Each structure stands twice: as structure tokens, then as C-alpha cells.
Short mmCIF file of C-alpha atoms in Angstrom, two decimals:
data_model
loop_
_atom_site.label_atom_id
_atom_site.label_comp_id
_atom_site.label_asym_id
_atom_site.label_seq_id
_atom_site.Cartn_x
_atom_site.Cartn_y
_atom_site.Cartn_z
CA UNK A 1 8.35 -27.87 -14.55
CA UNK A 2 6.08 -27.40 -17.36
CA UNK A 3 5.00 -23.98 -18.00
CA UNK A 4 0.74 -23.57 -18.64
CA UNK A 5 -0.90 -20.24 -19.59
CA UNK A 6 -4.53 -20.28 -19.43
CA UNK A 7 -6.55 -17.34 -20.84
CA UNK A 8 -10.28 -15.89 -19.72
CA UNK A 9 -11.72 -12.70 -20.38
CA UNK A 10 -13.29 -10.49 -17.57
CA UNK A 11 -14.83 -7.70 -19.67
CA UNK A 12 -12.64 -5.41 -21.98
CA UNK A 13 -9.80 -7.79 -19.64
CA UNK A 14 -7.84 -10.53 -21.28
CA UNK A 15 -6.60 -12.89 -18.28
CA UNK A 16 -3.52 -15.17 -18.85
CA UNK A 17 -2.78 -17.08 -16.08
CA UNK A 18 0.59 -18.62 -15.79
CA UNK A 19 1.66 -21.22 -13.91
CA UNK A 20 4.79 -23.08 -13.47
CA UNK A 21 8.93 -21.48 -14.57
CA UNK A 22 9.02 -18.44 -16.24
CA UNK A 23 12.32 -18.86 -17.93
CA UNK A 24 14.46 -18.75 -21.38
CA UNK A 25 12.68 -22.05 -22.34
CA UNK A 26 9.32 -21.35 -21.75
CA UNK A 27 8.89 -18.12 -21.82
CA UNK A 28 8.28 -17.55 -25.71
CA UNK A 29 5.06 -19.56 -24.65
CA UNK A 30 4.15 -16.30 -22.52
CA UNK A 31 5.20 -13.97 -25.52
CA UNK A 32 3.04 -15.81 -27.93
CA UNK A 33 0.13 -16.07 -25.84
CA UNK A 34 0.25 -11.89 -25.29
CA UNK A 35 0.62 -11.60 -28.98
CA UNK A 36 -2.67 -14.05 -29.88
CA UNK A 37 -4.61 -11.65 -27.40
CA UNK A 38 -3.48 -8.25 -29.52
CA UNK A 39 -3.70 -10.12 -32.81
CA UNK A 40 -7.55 -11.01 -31.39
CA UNK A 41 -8.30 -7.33 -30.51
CA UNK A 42 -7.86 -7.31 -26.84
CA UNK A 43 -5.29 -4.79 -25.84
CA UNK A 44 -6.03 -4.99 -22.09
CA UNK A 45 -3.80 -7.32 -20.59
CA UNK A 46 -3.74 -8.91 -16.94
CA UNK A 47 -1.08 -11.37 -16.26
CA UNK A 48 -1.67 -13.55 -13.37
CA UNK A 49 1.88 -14.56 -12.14
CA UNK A 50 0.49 -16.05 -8.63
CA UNK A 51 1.13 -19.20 -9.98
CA UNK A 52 4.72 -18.78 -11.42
CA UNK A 53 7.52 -20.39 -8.93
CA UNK A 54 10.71 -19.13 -11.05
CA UNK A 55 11.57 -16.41 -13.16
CA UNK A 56 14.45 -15.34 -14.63
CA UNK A 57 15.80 -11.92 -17.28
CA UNK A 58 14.48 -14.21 -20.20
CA UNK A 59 10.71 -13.68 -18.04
CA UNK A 60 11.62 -10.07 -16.82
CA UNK A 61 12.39 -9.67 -20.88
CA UNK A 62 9.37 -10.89 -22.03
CA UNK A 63 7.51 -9.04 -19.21
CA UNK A 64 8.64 -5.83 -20.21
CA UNK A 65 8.35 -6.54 -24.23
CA UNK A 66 4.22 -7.46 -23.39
CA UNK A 67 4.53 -4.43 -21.71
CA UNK A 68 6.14 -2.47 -24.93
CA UNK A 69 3.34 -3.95 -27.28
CA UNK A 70 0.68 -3.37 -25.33
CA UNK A 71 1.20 0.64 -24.41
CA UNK A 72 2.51 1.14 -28.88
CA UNK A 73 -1.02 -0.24 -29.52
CA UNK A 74 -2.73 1.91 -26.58
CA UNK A 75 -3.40 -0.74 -24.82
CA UNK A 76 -2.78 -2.04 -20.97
CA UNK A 77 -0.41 -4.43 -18.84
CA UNK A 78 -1.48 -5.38 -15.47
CA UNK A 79 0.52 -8.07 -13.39
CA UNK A 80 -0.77 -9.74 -10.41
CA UNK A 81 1.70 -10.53 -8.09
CA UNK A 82 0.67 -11.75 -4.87
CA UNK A 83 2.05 -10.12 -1.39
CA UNK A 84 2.35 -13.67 0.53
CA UNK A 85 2.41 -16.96 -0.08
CA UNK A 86 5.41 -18.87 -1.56
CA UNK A 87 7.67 -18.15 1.18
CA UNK A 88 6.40 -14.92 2.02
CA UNK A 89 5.82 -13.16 -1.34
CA UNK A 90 5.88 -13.48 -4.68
CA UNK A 91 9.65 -14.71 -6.61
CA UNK A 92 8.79 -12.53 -9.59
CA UNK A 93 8.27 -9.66 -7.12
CA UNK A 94 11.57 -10.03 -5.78
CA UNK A 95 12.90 -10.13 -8.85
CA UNK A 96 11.67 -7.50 -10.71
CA UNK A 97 12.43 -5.18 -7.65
CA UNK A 98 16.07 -6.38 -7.64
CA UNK A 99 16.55 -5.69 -11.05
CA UNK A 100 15.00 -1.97 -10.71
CA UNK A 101 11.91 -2.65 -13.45
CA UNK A 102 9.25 -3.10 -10.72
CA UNK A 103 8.07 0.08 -10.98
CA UNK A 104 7.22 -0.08 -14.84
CA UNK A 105 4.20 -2.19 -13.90
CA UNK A 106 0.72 -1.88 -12.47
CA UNK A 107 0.48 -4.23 -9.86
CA UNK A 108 -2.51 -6.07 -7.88
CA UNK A 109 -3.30 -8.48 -5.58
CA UNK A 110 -5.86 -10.72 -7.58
CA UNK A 111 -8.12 -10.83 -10.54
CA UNK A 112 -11.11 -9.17 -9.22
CA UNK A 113 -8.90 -6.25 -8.49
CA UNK A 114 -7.14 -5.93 -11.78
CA UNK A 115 -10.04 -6.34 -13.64
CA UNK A 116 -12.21 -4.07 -11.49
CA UNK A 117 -14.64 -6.17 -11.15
CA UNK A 118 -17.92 -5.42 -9.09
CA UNK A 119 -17.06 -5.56 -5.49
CA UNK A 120 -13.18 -5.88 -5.88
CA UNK A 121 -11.20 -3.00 -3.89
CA UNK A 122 -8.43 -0.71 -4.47
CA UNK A 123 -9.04 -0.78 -8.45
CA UNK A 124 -12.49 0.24 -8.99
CA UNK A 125 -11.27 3.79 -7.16
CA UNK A 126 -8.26 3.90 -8.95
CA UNK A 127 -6.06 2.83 -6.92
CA UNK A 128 -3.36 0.23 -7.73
CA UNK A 129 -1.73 -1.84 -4.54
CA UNK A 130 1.92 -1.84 -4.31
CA UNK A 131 3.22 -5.31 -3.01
CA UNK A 132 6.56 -4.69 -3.04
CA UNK A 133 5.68 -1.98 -0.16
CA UNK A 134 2.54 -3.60 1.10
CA UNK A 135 0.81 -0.17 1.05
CA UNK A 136 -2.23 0.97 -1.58
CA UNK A 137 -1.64 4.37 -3.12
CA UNK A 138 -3.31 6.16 -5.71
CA UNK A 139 -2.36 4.64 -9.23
CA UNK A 140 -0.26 6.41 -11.89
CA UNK A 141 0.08 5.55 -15.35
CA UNK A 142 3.65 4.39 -15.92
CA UNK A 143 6.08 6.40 -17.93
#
């Protein structure tokens, strides 16, 4: 499957939705894509992942390297990572909980509620919803 990464802004919010396999062929694509958004200024970074079917280390890697960049230049990572759907939850979820890096990342349900936008819940009170537990708790910055 073809991996495609389309990119919006909501705000101060750079939006990259990706769609498709997250894996050691396409996932430079993802890497670059993270890196034109920095090079363009926009430090705050929401990956959409709803729409990614696969993903394997090479996508956990460049996951947590976006994640690297983004925090040395003071900036912001923000996955979505929807709670059903695709057989009952997201793949990169499960993954990133089996491999123990889940909790690096600020997670939320949809765009509205990453980007705080007007009328979205959970995010415009500061609070961050937890998919892999189902359960909305008051959000932490990330060591």
C-alpha cells in the first residue's frame, strides 16, 4: 500500500495526516514531511495516524525521532490515535504500547481535540485522552 501524508494547518498546529503502511520503506516519507514543517517554522506537530493500517520499529523510530526534533527546538508532538475502529483500536496503539514507548506521546482522539479547536473536548482544559486506557486524565508534559 502506498503511503500519503497530507498536511493542513489548524492555527499555531501543523496537521500531517497519514494514511496507508507506516514501515522501513515509507516511512522516511513521514520523517521528511516533519522536517519540511520545522524547516517552515511550525514546531507544533499533530500526526494523524487514524488512517495508518501497519506500522512497524522503522515507524515507532521515526515516531520517536519527530518526537526528538520537535521538543530540541521547543516545539510539540501530538499523535492521534483513534480508540476503535480497525478491529477495535488503533495498530499503532498496540504497538507502541507493546514496545513500552506509548507513554512518550500525547495522545487524542481527533483533530479538533489535538488542535484545541473551539468546541473540541478534553484539550481545550488540558486534558489529554489516553486510548490505550480509554480514560481522560489530566495531561502531563512528557519527560
Amino acid at each position: 500500500m502506498v503511503l500519503r501524508v497530507e498536511r493542513a494547518e489548524h492555527g499555531p498546529w501543523t496537521v500531517l495526516g497519514v494514511h496507508g503502511e507506516l514501515d522501513l520503506v515509507s516511512s522516511p516519507v513521514v520523517r521528511r514531511r516533519v522536517h519540511e514543517a520545522v524547516a517552515d517554522g511550525r514546531h507544533d506537530v499533530v500526526l494523524d495516524l487514524s488512517g495508518v493500517r501497519f506500522c512497524d520499529s522503522s515507524g515507532v523510530g521515526v515516531l520517536i525521532a519527530a518526537r526528538r526534533l520537535l521538543h530540541s527546538c521547543r516545539g510539540r508532538l501530538r499523535l492521534i490515535l483513534p480508540a476503535r475502529g480497525a478491529v477495535e483500536g488503533s495498530h499503532v496503539n498496540r504497538v507502541l504500547a507493546a514496545l513500552g514507548v506509548r507513554r512518550l506521546f500525547e495522545v487524542y482522539p481527533d483533530v479538533p481535540a489535538a488542535t484545541g479547536a473551539t468546541g473540541a473536548t478534553g484539550a481545550a482544559e488540558g486534558f489529554a485522552r489516553d486510548v490505550a486506557g480509554g480514560v481522560v486524565a489530566p495531561r502531563t508534559a512528557p519527560a
